[in-house]
CSV table of C-alpha atoms in Angstrom, one decimal:
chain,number,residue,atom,x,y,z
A,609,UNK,CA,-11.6,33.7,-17.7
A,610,UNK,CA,-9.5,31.5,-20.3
A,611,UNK,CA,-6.6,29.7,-18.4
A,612,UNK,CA,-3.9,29.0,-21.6
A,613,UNK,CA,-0.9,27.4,-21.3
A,614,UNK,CA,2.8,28.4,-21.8
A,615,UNK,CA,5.2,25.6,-22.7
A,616,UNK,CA,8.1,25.0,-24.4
A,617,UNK,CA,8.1,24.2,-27.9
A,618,UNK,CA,9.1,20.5,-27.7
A,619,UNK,CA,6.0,19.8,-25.3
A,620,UNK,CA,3.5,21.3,-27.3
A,621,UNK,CA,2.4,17.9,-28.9
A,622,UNK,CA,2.3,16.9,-25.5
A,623,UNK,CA,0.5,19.4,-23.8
A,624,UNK,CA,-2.3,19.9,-27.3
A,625,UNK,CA,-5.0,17.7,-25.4
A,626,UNK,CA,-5.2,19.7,-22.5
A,627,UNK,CA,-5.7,22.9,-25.0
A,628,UNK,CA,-8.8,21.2,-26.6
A,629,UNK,CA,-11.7,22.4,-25.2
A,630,UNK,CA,-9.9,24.7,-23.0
A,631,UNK,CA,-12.4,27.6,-24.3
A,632,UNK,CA,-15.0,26.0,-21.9
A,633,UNK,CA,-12.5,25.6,-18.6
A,634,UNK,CA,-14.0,27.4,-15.3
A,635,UNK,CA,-10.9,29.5,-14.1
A,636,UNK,CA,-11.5,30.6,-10.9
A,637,UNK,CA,-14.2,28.4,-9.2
A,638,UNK,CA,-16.1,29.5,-7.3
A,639,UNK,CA,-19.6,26.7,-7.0
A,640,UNK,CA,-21.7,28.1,-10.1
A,641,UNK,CA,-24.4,26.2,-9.1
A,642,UNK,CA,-25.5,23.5,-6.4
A,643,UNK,CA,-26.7,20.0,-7.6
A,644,UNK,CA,-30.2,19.9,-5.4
A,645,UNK,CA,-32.2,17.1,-4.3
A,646,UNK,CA,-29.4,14.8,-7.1
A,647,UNK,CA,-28.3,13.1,-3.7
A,648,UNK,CA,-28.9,11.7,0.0
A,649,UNK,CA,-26.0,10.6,2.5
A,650,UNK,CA,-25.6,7.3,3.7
A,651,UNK,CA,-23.7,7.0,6.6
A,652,UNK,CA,-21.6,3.6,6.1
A,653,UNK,CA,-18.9,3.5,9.3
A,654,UNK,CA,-18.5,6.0,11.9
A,655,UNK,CA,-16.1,6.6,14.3
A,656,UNK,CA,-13.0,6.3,11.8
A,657,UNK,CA,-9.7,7.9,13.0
A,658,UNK,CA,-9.0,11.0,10.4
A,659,UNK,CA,-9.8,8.5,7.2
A,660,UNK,CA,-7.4,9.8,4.5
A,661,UNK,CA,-7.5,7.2,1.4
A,662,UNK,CA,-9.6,4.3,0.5
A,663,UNK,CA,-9.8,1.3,-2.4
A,664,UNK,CA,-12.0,-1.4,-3.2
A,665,UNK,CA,-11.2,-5.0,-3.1
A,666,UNK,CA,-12.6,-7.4,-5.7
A,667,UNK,CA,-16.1,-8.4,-4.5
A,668,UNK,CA,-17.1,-5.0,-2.8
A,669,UNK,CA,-14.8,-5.1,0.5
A,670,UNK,CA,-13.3,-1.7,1.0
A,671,UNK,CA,-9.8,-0.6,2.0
A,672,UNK,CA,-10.0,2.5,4.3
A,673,UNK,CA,-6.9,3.7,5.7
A,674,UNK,CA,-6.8,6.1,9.1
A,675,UNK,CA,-3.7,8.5,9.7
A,676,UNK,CA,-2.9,7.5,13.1
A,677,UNK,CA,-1.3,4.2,11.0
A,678,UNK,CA,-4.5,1.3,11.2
A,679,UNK,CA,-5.4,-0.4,7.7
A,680,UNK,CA,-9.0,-1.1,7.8
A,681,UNK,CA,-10.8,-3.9,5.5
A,682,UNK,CA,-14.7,-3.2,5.7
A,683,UNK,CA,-17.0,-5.9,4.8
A,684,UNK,CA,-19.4,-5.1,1.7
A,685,UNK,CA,-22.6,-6.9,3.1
A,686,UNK,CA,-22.1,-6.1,7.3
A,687,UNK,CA,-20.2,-3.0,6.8
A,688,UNK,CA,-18.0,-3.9,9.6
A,689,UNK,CA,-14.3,-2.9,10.2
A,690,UNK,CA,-11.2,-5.5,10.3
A,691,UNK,CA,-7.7,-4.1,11.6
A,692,UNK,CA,-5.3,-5.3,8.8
A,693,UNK,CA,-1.7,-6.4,9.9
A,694,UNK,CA,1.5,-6.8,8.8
A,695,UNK,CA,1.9,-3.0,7.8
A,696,UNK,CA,5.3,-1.5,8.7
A,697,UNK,CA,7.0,1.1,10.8
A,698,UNK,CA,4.4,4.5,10.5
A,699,UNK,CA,5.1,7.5,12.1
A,700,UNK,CA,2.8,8.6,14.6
A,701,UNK,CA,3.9,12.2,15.1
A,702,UNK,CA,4.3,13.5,11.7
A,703,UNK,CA,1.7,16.1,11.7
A,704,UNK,CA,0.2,16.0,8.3
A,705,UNK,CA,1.8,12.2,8.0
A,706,UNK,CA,0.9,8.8,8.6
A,707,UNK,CA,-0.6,6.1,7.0
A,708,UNK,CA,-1.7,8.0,3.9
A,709,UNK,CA,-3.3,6.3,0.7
A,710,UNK,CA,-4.1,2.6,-0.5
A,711,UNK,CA,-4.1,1.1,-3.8
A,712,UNK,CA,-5.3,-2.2,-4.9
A,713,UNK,CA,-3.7,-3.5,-8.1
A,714,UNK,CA,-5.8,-3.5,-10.8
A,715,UNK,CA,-4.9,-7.7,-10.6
A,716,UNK,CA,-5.5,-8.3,-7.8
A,717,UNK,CA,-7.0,-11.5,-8.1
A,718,UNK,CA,-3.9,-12.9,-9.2
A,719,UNK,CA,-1.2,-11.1,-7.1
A,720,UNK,CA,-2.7,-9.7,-4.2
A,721,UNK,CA,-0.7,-6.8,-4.1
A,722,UNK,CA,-1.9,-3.6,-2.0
A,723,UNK,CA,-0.1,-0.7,-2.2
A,724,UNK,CA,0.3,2.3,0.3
A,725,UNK,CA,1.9,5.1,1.2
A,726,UNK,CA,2.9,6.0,4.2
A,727,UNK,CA,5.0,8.7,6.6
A,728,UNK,CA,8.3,7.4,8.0
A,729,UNK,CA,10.4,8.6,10.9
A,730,UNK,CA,14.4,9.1,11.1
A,731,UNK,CA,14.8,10.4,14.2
A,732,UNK,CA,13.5,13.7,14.5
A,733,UNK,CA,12.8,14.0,10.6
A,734,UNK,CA,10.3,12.4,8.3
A,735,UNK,CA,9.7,11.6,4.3
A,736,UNK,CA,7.1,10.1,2.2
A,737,UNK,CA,7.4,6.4,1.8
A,738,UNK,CA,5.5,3.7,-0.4
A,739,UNK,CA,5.5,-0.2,0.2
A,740,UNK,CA,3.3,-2.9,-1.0
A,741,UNK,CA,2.5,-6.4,0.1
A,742,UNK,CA,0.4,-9.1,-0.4
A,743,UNK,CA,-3.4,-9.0,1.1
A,744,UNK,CA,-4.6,-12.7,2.4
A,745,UNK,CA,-7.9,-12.1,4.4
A,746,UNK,CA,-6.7,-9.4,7.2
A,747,UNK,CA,-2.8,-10.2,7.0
A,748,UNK,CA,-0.1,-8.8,5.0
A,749,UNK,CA,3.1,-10.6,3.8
A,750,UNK,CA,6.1,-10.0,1.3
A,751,UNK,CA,5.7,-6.5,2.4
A,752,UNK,CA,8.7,-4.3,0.4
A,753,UNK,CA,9.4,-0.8,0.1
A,754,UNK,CA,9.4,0.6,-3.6
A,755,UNK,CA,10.3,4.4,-3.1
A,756,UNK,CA,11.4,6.5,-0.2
A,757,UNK,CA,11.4,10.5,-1.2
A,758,UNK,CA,14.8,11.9,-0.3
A,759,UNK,CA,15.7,13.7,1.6
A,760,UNK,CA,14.3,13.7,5.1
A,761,UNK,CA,13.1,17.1,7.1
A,762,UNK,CA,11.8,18.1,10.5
A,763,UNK,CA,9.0,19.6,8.9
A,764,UNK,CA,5.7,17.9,9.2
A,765,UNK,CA,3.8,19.2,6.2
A,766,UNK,CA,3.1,18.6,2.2
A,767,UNK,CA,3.9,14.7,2.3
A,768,UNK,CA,1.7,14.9,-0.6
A,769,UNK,CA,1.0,10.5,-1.5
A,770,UNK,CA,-1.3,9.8,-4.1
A,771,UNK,CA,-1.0,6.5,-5.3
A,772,UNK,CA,-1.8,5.9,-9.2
A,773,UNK,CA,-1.4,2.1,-11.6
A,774,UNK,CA,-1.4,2.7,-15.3
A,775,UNK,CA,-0.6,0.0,-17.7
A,776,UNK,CA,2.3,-1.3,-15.4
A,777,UNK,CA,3.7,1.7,-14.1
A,778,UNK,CA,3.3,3.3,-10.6
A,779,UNK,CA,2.3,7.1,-10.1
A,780,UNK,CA,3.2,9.1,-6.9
A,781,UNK,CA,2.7,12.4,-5.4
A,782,UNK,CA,5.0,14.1,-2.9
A,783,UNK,CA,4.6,17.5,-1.8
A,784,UNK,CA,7.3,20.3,-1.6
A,785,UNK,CA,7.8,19.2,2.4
A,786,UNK,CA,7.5,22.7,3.0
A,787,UNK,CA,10.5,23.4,1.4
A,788,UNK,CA,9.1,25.6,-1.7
A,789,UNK,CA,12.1,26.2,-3.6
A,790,UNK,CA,12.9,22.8,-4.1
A,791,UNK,CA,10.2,22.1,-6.1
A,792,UNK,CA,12.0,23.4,-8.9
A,793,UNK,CA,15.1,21.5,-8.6
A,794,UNK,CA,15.4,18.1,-10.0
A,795,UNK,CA,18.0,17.2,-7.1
A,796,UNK,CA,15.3,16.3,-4.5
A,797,UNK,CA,11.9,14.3,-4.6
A,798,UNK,CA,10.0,17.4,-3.2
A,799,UNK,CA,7.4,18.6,-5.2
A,800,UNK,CA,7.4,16.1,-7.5
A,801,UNK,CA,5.2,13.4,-9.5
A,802,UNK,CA,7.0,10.3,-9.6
A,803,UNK,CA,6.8,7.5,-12.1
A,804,UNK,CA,8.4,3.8,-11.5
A,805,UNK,CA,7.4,0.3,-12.8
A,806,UNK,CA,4.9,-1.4,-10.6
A,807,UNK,CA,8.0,-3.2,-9.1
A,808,UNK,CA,9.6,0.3,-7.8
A,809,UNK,CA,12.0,-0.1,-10.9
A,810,UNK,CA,12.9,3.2,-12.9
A,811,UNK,CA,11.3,3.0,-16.4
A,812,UNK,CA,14.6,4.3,-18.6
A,813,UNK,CA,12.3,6.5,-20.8
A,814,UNK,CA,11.6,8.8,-17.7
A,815,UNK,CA,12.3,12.3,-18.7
A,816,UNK,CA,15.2,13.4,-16.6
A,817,UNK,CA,17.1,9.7,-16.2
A,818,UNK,CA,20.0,11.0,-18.3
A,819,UNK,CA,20.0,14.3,-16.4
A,820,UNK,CA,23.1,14.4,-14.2
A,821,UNK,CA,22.1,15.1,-10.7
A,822,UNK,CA,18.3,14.8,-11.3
A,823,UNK,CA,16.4,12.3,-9.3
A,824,UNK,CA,15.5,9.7,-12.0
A,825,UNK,CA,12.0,8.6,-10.7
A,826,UNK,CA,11.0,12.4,-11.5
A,827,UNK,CA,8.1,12.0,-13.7
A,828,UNK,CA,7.0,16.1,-13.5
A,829,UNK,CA,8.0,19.0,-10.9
A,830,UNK,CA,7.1,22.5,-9.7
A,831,UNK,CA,4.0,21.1,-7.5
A,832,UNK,CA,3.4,22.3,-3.7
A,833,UNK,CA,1.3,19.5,-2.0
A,834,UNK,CA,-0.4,17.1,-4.7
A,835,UNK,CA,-3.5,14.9,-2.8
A,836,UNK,CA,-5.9,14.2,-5.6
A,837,UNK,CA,-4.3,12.0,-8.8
A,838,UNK,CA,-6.8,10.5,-11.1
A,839,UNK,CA,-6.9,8.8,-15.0
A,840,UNK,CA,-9.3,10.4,-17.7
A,841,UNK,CA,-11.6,8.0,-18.7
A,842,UNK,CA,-11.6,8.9,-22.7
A,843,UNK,CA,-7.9,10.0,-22.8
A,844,UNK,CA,-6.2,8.4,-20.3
A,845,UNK,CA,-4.2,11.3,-19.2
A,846,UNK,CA,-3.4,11.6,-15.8
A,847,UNK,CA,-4.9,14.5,-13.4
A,848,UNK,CA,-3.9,15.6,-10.1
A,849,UNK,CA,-5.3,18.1,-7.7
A,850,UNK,CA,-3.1,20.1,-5.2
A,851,UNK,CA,-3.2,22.6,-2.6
A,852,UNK,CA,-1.8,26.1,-3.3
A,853,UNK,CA,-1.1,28.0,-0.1
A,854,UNK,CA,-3.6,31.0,0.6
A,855,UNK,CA,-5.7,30.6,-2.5
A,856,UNK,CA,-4.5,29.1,-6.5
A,857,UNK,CA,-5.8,25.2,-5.7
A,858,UNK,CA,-5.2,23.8,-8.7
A,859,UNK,CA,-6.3,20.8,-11.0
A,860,UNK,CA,-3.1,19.9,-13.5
A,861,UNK,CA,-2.6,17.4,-16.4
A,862,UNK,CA,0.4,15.9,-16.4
A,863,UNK,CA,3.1,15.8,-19.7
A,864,UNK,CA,6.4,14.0,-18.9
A,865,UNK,CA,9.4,16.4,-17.6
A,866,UNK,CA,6.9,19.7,-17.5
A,867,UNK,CA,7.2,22.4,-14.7
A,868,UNK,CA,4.0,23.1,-13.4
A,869,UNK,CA,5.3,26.5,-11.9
A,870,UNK,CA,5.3,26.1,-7.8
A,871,UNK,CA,6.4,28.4,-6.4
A,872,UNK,CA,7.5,30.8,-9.4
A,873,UNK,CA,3.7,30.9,-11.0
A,874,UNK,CA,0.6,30.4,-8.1
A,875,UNK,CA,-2.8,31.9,-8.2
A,876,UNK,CA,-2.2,32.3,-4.4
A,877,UNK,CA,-0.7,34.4,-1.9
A,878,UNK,CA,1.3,34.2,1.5
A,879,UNK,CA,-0.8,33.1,4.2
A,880,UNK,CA,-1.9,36.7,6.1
A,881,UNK,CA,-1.2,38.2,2.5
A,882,UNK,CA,1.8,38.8,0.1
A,883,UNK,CA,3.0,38.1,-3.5
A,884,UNK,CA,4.9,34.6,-3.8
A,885,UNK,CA,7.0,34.1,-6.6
A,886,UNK,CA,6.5,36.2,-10.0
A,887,UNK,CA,2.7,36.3,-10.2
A,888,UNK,CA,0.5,34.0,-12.0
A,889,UNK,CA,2.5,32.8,-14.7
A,890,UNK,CA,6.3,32.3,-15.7
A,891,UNK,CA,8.1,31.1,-18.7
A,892,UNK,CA,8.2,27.3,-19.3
A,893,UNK,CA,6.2,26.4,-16.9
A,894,UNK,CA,2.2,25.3,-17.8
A,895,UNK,CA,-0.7,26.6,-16.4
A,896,UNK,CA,-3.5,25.1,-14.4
A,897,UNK,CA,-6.3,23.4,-16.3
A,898,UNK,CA,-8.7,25.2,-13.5
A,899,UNK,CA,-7.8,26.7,-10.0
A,900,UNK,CA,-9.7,27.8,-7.0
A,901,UNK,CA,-9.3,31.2,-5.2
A,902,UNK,CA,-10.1,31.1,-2.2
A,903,UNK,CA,-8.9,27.8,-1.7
A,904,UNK,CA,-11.1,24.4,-2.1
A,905,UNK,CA,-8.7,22.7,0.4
A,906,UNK,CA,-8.3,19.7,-2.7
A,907,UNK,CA,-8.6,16.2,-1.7
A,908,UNK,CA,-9.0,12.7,-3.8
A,909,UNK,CA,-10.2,13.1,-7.3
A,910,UNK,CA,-12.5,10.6,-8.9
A,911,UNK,CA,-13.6,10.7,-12.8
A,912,UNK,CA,-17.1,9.6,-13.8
A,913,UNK,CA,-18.8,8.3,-16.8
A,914,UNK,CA,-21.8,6.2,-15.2
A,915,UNK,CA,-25.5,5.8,-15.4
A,916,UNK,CA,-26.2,5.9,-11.7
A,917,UNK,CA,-26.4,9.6,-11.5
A,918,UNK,CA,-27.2,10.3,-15.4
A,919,UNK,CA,-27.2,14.5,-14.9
A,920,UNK,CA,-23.2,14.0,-14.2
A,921,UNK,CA,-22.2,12.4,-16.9
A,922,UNK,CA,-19.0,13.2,-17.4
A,923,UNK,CA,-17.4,14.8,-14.7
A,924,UNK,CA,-14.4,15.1,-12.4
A,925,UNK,CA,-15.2,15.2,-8.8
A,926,UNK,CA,-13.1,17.1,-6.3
A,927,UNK,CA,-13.3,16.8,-2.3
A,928,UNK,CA,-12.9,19.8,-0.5
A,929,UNK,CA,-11.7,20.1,3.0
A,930,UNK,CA,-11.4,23.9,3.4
A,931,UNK,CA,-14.6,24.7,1.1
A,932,UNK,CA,-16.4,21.8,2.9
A,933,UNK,CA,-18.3,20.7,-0.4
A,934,UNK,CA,-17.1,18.0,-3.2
A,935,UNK,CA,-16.7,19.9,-6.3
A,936,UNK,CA,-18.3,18.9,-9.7
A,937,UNK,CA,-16.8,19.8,-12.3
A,938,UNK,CA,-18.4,19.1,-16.1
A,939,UNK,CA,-15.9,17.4,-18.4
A,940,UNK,CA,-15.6,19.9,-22.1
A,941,UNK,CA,-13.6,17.7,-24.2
A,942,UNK,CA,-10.1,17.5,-22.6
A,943,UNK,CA,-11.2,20.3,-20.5
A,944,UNK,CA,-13.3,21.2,-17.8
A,945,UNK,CA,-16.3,23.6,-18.2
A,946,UNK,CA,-19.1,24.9,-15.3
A,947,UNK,CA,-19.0,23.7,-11.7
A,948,UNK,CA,-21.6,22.5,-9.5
A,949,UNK,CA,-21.2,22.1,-5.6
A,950,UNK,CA,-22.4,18.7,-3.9
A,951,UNK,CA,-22.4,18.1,0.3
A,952,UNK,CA,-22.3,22.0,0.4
A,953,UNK,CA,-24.6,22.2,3.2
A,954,UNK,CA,-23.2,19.6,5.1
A,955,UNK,CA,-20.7,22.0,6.4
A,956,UNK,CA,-18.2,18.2,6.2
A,957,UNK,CA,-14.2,18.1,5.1
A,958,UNK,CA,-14.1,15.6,2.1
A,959,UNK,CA,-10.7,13.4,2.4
A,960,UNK,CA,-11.3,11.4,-0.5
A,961,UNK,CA,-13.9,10.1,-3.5
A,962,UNK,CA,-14.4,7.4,-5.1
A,963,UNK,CA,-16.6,5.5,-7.0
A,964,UNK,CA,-17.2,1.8,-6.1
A,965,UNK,CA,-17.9,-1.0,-8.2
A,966,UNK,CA,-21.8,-0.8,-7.7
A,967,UNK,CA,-21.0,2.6,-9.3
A,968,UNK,CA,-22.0,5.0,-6.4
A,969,UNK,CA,-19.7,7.9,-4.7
A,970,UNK,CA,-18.3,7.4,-1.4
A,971,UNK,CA,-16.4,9.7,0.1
A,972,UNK,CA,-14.5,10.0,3.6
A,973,UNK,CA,-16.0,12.5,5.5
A,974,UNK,CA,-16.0,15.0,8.8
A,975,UNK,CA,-12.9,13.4,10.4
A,976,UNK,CA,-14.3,10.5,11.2
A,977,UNK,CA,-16.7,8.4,8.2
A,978,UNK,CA,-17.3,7.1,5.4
A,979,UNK,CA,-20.6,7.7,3.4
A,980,UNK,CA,-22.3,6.7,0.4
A,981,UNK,CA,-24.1,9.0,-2.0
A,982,UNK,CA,-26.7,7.5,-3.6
A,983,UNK,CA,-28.8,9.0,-6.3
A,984,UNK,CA,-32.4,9.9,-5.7
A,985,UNK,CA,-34.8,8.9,-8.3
């Protein structure tokens, strides 16, 4: 099944990339085939407290972030956990909230800056937040707040907050809240990809700055809850994975100021059953790369190009928390062809991939770890 896209005229230039190769895209996924005996699990660091992103440091120390709000720095050689401090105010209630993802800048040698994004509390209702400061040993300082999604709700879902650097500018996802509708409006931060200067400043060339009303950090809307956000390694275009509700997970390429259809277009249903919105697609709004029905439960996304695992060269990986598998999907020139199913067995919820500088997968896993995949010869 051929997933096409509908756009309007003025962003088919932008959207053409994502069209190439689009004859090869695997529609509905479903795990094609399993990627046997490719693999074994390393168990790195148990005991973790619900794990949700991770980032490496220069020299191999990784970043691992746990939901209830602790900042862990684990040594490369002993493996061992360090609580980080200096964070701010997380919330600890906030259901699907907390301290969510971490991103080291890319110079971070020079600057120290870590970024994260986080859950914050006003009174009874909560919003996506995203700080950075600068990492000395376990200890941060200069810690400043760059975006705060508007507005606040009592609702405890969709927080979305993937964190993405490109070439000086600062990507983030924020789900609808649970708030559907306002996905499609450009008045509110919900459902929406953000993009600011690495500073938290609004690049002028966003596409709704001049819009009155619009929120000018809006980068592209119509998404539901956005938790994977990853940059193509040939391309660079920028991908993001996101839950649909019962069913339609969907990977998306992003084209500044596009409407990416939630909840007017979904390959899913209500949760017990139902129709939402007008079907699978609607006017102006663009169309899934690749979706899942049922539902992968879409985590972090991680592109590869390596040589440590040569049969997977290129890919996307996917975590799946509902599915309990990581996804691999084969790259087809800007779009994805046959998919292959890794962990599958394993019965585990993937939080998050990533590939670390000794180019190997790890991945947070089961509520609780982090493991290493490493490739058997």
């Amino acid at each position: 099944m051929l997933n096409l896209f509908r756009a309007p005229a003025a962003l088919l230039i932008l959207l053409l990339f994502v069209v190439i190769g689009a004859c090869s895209s695997s529609a509905n996924n479903t795990g094609e085939s399993t990627d046997v005996g490719d693999v074994t699990i390393v168990t790195l660091v148990e005991n973790l407290d619900d794990p949700w992103g991770m980032d490496f440091l220069p020299g191999g120390d990784l970043l691992v972030t746990e939901k209830s709000g602790q900042l862990n720095r684990i040594d490369a050689g002993s493996l061992a956990p360090s609580p980080v401090s200096g964070l701010p105010a997380i919330a600890q209630n906030a259901g699907q909230g907390g301290l969510l993802d971490v991103l080291v800048h890319p110079d971070f040698a020079v600057n120290s800056w870590v970024y994260f994004s986080y859950a914050i509390a006003d009174g009874k209702t909560y919003t996506t937040r995203v700080s950075r400061g600068r990492l000395q040993g376990n200890s941060l300082s200069d810690v400043e707040t760059l975006f705060t999604a508007e507005p606040f709700f009592d609702t405890r879902r969709h927080f979305g907050s993937r964190l993405l650097l490109d070439d000086g500018y600062l990507f983030i996802t924020v789900g609808d809240r649970a708030n559907r509708d306002l996905a499609q409006s450009l008045t509110t931060h919900n459902g929406k990809v953000m993009r600011l200067f690495e500073d938290g400043s609004v690049p002028q060339d966003n596409p709704f700055v001049d819009v009155d009303s619009a929120r000018p950090e809006i980068w592209t809307y119509g998404h539901r809850n956005p938790q994977g956000m990853a940059q193509h390694p040939d391309n660079g275009s920028i991908w993001i994975a996101e839950h649909g509700p019962q069913g339609g997970d969907e990977i998306n390429v992003l084209a500044p100021g596009s409407n990416y259809g939630w909840p007017l277009a979904t390959y899913g249903e209500e949760y017990g059953g139902g129709k939402i919105g007008k079907g699978t697609e609607f006017a102006d709004t663009v169309q899934p790369i690749t979706y899942w029905v049922p539902s992968l439960g879409t985590g972090g996304i991680a592109f590869y190009a390596g040589d440590e695992y040569p049969r997977w060269q290129p890919s996307l990986l996917v975590a799946g928390l509902k599915l309990t598998r990581i996804s691999r999907l084969e790259l087809a020139g800007a779009g994805v062809g046959k998919e292959h199913s890794l962990l599958e067995s394993s019965k585990l919820r993937i939080r998050d991939v990533q590939f670390g500088p000794d180019g190997r997968l790890y991945a947070l896993v089961g509520g609780d770890r982090l493991v290493r995949l490493d490739p058997v010869r």
